[in-house]
PDB file of C-alpha atoms and ligand atoms in Angstrom:
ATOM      1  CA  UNK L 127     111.401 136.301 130.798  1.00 96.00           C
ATOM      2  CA  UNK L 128     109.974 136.808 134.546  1.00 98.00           C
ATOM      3  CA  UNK L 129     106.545 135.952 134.611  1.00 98.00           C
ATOM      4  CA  UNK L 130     104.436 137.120 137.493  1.00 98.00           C
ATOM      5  CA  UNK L 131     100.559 136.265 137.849  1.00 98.00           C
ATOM      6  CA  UNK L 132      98.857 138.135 139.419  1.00 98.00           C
ATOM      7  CA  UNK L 133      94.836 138.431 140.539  1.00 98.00           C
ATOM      8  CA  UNK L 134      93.620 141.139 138.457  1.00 98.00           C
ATOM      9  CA  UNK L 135      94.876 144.669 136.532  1.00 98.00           C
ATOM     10  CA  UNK L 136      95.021 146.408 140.306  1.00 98.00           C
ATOM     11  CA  UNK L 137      97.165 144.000 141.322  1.00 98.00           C
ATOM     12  CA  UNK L 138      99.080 144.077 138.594  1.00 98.00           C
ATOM     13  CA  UNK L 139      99.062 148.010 138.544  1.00 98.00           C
ATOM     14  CA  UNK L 140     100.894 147.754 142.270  1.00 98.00           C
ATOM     15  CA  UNK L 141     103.243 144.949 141.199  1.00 98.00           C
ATOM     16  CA  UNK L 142     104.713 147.043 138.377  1.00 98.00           C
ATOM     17  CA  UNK L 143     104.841 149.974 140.340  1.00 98.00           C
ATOM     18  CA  UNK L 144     106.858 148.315 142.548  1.00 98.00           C
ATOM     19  CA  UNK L 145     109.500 147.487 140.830  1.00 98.00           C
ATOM     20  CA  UNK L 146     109.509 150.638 138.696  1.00 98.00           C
ATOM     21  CA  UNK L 147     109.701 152.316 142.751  1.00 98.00           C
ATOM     22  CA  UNK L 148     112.467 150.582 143.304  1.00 98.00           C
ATOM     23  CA  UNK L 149     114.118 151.559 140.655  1.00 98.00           C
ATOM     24  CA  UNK L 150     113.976 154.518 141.018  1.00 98.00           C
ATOM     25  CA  UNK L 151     114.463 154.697 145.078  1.00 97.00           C
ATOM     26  CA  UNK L 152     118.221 152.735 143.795  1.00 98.00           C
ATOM     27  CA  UNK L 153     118.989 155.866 141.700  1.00 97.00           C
ATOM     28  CA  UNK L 154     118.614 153.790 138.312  1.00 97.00           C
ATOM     29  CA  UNK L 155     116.361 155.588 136.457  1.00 98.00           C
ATOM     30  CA  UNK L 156     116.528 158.606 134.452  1.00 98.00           C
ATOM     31  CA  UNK L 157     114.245 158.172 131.893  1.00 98.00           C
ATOM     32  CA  UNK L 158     110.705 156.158 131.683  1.00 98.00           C
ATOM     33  CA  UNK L 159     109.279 154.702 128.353  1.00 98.00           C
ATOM     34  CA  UNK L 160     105.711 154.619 128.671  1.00 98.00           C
ATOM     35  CA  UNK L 161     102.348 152.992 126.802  1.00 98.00           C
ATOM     36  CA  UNK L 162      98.924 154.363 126.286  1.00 97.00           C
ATOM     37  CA  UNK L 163      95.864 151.950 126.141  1.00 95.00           C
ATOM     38  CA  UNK L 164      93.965 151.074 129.273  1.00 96.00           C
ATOM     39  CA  UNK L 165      96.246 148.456 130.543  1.00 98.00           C
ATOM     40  CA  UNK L 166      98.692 150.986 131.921  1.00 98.00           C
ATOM     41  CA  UNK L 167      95.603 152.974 134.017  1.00 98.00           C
ATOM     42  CA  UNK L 168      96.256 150.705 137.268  1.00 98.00           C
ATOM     43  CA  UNK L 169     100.461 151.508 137.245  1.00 98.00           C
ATOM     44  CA  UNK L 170      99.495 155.017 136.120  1.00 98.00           C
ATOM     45  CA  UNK L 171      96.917 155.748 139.254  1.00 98.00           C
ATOM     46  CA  UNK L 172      99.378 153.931 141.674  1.00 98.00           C
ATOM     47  CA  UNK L 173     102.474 156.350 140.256  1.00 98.00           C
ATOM     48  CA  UNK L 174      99.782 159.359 140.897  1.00 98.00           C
ATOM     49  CA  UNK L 175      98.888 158.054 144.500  1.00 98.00           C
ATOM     50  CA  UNK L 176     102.459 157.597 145.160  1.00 98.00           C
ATOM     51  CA  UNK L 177     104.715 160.195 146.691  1.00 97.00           C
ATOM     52  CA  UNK L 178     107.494 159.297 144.186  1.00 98.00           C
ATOM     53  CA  UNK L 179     108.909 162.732 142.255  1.00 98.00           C
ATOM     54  CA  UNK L 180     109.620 162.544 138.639  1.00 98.00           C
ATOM     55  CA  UNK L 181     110.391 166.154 138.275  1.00 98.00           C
ATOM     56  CA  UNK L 182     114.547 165.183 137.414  1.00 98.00           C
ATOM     57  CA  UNK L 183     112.920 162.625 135.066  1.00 98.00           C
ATOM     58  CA  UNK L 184     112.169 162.303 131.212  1.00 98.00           C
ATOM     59  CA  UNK L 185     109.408 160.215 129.968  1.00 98.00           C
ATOM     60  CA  UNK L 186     109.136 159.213 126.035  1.00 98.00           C
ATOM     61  CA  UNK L 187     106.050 157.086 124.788  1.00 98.00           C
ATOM     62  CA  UNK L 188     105.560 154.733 122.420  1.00 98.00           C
ATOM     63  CA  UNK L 189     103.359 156.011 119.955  1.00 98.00           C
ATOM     64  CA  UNK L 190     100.967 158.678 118.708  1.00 98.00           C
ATOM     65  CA  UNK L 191      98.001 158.248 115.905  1.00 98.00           C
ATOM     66  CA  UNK L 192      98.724 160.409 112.624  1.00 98.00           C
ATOM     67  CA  UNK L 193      96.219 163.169 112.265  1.00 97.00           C
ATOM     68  CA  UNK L 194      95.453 164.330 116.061  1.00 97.00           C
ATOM     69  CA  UNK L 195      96.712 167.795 117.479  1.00 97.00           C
ATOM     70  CA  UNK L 196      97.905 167.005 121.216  1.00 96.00           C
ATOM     71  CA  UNK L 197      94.686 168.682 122.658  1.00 96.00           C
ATOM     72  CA  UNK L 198      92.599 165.781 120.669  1.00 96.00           C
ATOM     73  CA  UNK L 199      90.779 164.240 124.030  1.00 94.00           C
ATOM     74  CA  UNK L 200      92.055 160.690 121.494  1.00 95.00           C
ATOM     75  CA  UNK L 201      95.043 161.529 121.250  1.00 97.00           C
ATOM     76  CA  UNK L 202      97.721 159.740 123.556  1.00 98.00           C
ATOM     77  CA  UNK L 203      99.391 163.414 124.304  1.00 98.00           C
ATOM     78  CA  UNK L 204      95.678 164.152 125.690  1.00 98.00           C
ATOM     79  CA  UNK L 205      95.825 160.144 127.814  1.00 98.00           C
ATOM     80  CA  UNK L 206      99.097 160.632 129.122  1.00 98.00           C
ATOM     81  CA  UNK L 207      98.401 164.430 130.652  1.00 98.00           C
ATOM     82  CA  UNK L 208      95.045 163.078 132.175  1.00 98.00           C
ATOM     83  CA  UNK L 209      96.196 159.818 133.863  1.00 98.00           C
ATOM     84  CA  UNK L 210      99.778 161.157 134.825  1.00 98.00           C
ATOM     85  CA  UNK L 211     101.438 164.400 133.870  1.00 98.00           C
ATOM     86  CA  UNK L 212      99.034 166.608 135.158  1.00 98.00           C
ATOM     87  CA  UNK L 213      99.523 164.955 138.222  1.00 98.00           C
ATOM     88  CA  UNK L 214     103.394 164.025 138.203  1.00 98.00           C
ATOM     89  CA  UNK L 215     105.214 166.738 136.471  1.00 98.00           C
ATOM     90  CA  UNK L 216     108.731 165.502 134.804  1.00 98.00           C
ATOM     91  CA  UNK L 217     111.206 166.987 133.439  1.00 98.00           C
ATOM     92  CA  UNK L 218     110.497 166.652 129.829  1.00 98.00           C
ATOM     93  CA  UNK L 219     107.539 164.436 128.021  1.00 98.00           C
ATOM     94  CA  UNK L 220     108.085 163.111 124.376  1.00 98.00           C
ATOM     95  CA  UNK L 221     105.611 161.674 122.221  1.00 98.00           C
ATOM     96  CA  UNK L 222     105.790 161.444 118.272  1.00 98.00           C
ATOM     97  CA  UNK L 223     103.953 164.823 116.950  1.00 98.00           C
ATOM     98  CA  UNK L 224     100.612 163.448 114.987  1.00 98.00           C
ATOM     99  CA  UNK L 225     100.261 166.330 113.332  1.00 98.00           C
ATOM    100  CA  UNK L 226     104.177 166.773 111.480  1.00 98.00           C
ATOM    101  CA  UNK L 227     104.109 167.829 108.622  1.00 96.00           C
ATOM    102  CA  UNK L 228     107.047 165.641 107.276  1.00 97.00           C
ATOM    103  CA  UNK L 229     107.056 162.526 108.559  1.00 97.00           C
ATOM    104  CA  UNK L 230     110.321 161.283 107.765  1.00 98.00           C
ATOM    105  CA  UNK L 231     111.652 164.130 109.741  1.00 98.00           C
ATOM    106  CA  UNK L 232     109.366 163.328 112.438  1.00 98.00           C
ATOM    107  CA  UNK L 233     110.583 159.792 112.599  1.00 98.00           C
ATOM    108  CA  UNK L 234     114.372 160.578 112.708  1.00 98.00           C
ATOM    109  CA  UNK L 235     113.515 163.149 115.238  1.00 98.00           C
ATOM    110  CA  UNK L 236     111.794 160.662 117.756  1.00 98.00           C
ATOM    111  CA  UNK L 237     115.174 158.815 117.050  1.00 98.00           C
ATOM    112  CA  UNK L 238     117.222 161.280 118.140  1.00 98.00           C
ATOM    113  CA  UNK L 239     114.961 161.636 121.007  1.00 98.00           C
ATOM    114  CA  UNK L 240     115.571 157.691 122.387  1.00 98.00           C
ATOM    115  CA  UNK L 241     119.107 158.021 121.541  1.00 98.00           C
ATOM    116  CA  UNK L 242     119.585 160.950 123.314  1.00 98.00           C
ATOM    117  CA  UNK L 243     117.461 159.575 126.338  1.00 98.00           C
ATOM    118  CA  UNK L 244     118.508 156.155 126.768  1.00 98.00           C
ATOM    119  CA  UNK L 245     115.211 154.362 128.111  1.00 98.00           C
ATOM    120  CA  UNK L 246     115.935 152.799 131.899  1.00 98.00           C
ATOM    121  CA  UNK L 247     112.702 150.881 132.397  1.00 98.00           C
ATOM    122  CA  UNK L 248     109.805 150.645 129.053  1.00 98.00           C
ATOM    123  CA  UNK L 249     106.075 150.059 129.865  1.00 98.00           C
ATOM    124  CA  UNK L 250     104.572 147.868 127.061  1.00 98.00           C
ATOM    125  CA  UNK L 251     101.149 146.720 126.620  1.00 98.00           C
ATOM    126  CA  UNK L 252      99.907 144.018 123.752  1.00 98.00           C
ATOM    127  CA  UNK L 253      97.409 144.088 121.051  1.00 95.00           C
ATOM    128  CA  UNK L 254      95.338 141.439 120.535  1.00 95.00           C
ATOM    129  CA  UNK L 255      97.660 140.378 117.598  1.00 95.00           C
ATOM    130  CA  UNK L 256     100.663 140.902 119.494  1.00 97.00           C
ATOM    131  CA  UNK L 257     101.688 144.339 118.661  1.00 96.00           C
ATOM    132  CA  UNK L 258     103.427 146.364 120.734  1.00 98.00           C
ATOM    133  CA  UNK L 259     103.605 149.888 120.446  1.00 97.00           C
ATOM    134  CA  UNK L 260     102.111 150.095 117.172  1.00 96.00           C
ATOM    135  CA  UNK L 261     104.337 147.864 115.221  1.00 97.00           C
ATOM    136  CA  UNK L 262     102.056 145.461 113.965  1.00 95.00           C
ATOM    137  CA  UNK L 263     102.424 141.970 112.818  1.00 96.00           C
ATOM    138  CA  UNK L 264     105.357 141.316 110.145  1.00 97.00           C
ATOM    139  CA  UNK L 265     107.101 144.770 111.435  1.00 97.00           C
ATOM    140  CA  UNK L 266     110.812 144.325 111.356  1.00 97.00           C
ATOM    141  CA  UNK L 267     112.693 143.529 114.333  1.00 98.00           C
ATOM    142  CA  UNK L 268     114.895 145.915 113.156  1.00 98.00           C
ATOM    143  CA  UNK L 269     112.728 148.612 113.044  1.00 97.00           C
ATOM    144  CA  UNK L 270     113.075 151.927 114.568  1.00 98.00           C
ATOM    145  CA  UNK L 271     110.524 154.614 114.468  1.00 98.00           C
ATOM    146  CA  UNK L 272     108.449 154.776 111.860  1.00 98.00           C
ATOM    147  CA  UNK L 273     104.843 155.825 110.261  1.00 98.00           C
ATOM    148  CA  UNK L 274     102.825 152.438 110.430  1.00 96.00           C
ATOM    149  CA  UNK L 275      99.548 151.503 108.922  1.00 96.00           C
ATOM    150  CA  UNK L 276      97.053 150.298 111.369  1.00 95.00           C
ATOM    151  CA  UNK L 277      95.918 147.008 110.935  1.00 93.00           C
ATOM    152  CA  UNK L 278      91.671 146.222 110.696  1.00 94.00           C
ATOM    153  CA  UNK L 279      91.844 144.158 114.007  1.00 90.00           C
ATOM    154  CA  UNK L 280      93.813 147.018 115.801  1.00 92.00           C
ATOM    155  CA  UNK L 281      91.361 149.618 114.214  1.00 96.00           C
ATOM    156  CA  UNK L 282      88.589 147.522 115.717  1.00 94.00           C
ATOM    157  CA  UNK L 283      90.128 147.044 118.739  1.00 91.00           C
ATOM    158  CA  UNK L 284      90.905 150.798 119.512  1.00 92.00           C
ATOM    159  CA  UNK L 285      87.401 152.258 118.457  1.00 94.00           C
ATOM    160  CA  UNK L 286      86.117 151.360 121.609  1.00 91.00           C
ATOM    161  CA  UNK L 287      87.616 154.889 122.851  1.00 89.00           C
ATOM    162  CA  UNK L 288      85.993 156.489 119.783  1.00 93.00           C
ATOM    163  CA  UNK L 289      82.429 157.399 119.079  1.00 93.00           C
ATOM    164  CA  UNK L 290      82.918 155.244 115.585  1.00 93.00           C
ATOM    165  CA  UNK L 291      85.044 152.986 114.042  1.00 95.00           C
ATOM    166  CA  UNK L 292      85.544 155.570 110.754  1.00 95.00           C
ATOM    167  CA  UNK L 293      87.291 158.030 113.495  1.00 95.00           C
ATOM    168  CA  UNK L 294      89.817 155.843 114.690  1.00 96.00           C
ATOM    169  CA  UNK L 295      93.131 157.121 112.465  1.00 97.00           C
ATOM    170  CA  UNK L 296      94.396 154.839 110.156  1.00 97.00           C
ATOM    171  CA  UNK L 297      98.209 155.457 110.882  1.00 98.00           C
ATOM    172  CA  UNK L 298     100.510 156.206 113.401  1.00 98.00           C
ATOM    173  CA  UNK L 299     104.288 157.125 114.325  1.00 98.00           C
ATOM    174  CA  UNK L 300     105.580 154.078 116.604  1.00 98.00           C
ATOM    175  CA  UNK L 301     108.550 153.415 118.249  1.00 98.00           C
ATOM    176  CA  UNK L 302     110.280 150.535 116.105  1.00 98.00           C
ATOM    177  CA  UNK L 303     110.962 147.042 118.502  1.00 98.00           C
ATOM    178  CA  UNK L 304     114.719 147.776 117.827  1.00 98.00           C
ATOM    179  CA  UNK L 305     114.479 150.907 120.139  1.00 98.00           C
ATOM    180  CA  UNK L 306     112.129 148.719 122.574  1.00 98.00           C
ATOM    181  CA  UNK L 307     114.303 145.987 123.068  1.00 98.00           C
ATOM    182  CA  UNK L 308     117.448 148.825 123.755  1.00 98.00           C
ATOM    183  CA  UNK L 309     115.739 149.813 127.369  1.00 98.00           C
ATOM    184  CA  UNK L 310     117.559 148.097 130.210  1.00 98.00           C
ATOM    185  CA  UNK L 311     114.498 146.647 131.663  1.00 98.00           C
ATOM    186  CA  UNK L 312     111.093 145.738 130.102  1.00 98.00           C
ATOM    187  CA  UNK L 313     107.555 145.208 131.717  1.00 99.00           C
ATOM    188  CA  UNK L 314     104.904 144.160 130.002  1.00 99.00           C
ATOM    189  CA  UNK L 315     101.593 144.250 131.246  1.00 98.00           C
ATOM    190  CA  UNK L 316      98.414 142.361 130.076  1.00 98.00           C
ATOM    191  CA  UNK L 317      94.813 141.302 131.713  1.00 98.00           C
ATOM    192  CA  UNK L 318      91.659 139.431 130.311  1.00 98.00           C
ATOM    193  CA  UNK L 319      91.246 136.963 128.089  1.00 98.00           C
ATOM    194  CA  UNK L 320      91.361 138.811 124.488  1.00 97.00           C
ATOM    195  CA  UNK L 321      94.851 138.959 125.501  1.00 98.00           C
ATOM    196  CA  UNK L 322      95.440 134.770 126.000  1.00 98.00           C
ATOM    197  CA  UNK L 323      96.666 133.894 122.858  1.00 98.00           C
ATOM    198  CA  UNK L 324      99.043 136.802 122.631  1.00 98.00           C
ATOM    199  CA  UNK L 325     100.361 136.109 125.651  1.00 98.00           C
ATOM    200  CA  UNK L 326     101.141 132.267 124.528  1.00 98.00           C
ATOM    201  CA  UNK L 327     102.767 133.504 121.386  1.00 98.00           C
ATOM    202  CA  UNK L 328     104.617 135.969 123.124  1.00 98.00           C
ATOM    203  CA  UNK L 329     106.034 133.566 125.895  1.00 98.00           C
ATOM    204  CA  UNK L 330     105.745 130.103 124.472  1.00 98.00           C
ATOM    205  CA  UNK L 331     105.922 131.010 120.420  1.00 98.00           C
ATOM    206  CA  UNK L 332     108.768 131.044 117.865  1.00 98.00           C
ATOM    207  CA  UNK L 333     110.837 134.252 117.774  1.00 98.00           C
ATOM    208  CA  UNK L 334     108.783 135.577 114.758  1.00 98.00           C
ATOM    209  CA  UNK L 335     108.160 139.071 112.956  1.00 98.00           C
ATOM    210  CA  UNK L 336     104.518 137.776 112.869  1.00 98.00           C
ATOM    211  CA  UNK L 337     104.270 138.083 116.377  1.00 98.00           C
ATOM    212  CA  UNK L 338     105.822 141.672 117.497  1.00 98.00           C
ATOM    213  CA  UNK L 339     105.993 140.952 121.309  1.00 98.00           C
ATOM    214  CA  UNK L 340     107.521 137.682 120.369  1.00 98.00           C
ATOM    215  CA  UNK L 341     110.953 139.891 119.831  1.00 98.00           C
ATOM    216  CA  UNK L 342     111.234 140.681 123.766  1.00 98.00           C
ATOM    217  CA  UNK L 343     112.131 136.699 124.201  1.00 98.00           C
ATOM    218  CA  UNK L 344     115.750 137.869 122.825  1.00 98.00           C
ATOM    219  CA  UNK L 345     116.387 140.480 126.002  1.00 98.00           C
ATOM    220  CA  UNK L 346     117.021 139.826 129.023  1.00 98.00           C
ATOM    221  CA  UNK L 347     115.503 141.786 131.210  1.00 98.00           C
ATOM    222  CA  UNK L 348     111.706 141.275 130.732  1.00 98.00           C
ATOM    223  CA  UNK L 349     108.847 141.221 133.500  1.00 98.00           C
ATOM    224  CA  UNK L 350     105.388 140.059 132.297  1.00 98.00           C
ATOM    225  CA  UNK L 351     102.787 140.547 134.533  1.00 98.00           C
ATOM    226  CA  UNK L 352      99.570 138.855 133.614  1.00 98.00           C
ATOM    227  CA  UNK L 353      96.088 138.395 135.219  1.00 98.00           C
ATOM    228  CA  UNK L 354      94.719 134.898 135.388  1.00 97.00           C
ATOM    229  CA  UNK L 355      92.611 135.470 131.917  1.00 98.00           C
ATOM    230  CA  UNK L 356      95.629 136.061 129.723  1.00 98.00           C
ATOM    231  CA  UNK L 357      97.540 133.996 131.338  1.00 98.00           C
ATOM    232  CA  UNK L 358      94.917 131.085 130.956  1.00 98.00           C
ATOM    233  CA  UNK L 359      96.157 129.569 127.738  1.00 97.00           C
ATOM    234  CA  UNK L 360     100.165 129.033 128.797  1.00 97.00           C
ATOM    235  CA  UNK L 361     101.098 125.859 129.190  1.00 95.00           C
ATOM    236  CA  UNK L 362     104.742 125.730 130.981  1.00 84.00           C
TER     237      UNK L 362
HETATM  238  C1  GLP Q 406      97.216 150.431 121.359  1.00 92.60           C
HETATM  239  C2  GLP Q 406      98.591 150.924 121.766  1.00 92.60           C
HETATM  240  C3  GLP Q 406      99.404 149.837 122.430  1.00 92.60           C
HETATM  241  C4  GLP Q 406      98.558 149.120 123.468  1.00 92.60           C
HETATM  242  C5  GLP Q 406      97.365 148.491 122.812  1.00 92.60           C
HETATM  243  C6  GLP Q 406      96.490 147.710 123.762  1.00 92.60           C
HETATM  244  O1  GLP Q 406      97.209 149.829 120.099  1.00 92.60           O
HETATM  245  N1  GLP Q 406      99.335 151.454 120.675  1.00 92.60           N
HETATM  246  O2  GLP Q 406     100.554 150.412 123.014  1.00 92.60           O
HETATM  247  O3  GLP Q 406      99.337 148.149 124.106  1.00 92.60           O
HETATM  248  O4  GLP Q 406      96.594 149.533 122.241  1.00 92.60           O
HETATM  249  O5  GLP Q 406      95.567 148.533 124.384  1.00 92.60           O
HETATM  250  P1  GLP Q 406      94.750 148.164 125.680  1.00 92.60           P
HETATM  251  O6  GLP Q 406      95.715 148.223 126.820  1.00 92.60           O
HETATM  252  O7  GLP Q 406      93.694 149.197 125.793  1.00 92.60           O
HETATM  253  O8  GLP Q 406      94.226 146.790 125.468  1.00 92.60           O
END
C-alpha cells in the first residue's frame, strides 16, 4: 500500500484527483468505481471544476440502501447526480436498484454489470468499523454483491444525513470485496479522527474478515490518502 498524508480532505480531494487525471490523460481508464459518503465530496468537486470529459466513460458505485426510489434526496442515486453527474455526464451510471423487487436477481445483475465493465480505478471510503462499501465486519472476502444488513454503529453513523436514526434503511445491496479488490487500481480516502483506528487496522492489522478494508493489503495497487487525524494512530 502507498500511503500519502496529506493536510486536510481538500488536499486530499486534489491528490486523488490527480492521479485519477492522469489516468485518464494516459488513456487507462474506461470505467470509474465510485463511493458515496462525504469523504468523496472534495475528489467529486475537483472532477466537477476540472475540464476532464467523462462522456466515453462508465461509472458503477458501490452501494445503494434497500428501500429508496433513485429520486430519494438519501438515496446514493440522488448523491451521486448532485455532486457529479449532473455536472459530468458519462456514458452510462450503475448503481444497485434499492427498490428491486427480487433481490437475488438484483445482485447477479450488478454482477454482470462489474464483469461486463471491468473497474480501472475504485474510489473507497471507510466506516468507522472498517467497512467498505457496505460489507460490514465478518463479510467474506469472497464476497460479491450482495443484500447486507446494516450494522447499529453504521446505522448510527449514517443518520447524520437523515432527519432520524429510525429512517436510516436497515439494508443495502453492496458490492462484495471480491469485486473491489478486481479493479486495477484502488484509492482509498479517509480524514478525521473517527476514522484512526480503522485506518491502523486497515494498514497495520492482520488480514482479517473482521476488518473489511483489511482485505485491500492483498492487492497491489492501493493509494491511501489520509489527513493527519486518521492517520494519527499509525505507528510505522
Ligand atoms: C457509507 C458508505 C461507505 C462510506 C461510509 C463512510 O456507509 N456505504 O461507502 O465509505 O459510509 O462515510 P463517510 O465518508 O461519510 O464517513
Amino acid at each position: 500500500m502507498k500511503i500519502i498524508k496529506v493536510k486536510d480532505n481538500v488536499e486530499g480531494g486534489r491528490k486523488a484527483f490527480e492521479i485519477i487525471k492522469d489516468e485518464m490523460v494516459a488513456g487507462n481508464v474506461k470505467t470509474l468505481g465510485l463511493a458515496t459518503g462525504s469523504t468523496p465530496e472534495t475528489l467529486y468537486n475537483e472532477l466537477v471544476a476540472s475540464d476532464l470529459d467523462f462522456s466515453t466513460l462508465n461509472s458503477v458505485n458501490l452501494d445503494e440502501y434497500v428501500g429508496l426510489k433513485s429520486e430519494d434526496d438519501q438515496s446514493y442515486h440522488y448523491f451521486m447526480k448532485k455532486h457529479l453527474f449532473n455536472e459530468k455526464p458519462f456514458k452510462n451510471n450503475y448503481l444497485p436498484d434499492g427498490m428491486a423487487a427480487d433481490g437475488k436477481k438484483e445482485c447477479a445483475r450488478y454482477d454482470q454489470i462489474i464483469a461486463d465493465n471491468p473497474i480501472d480505478i475504485q474510489i473507497l471510503g471507510i466506516g468507522e468499523n472498517g467497512h467498505i462499501g457496505f460489507n460490514e465486519p465478518n463479510s467474506p472476502f469472497e464476497g460479491t454483491t450482495s443484500e447486507v444488513e446494516l450494522t447499529e454503529s453504521t446505522i448510527k453513523a449514517n443518520s447524520r444525513n437523515f432527519e432520524k436514526q429510525e429512517d436510516v434503511p436497515t439494508h443495502a445491496y453492496s458490492m462484495g470485496i471480491k469485486s473491489i479488490l478486481q479493479a486495477k487500481k484502488i484509492i482509498l480516502l479517509a480524514y478525521g479522527p473517527k476514522k484512526a483506528e480503522a485506518i491502523l487496522n486497515t494498514i497495520e492489522g492482520p488480514i482479517t474478515e473482521n476488518v473489511p478494508a483489511s482485505a485491500l493489503q492483498k492487492h497491489d495497487n492501493v493509494i491511501v490518502i489520509v489527513d493527519e487525524k486518521a492517520a494519527e494512530s499509525l505507528t510505522k
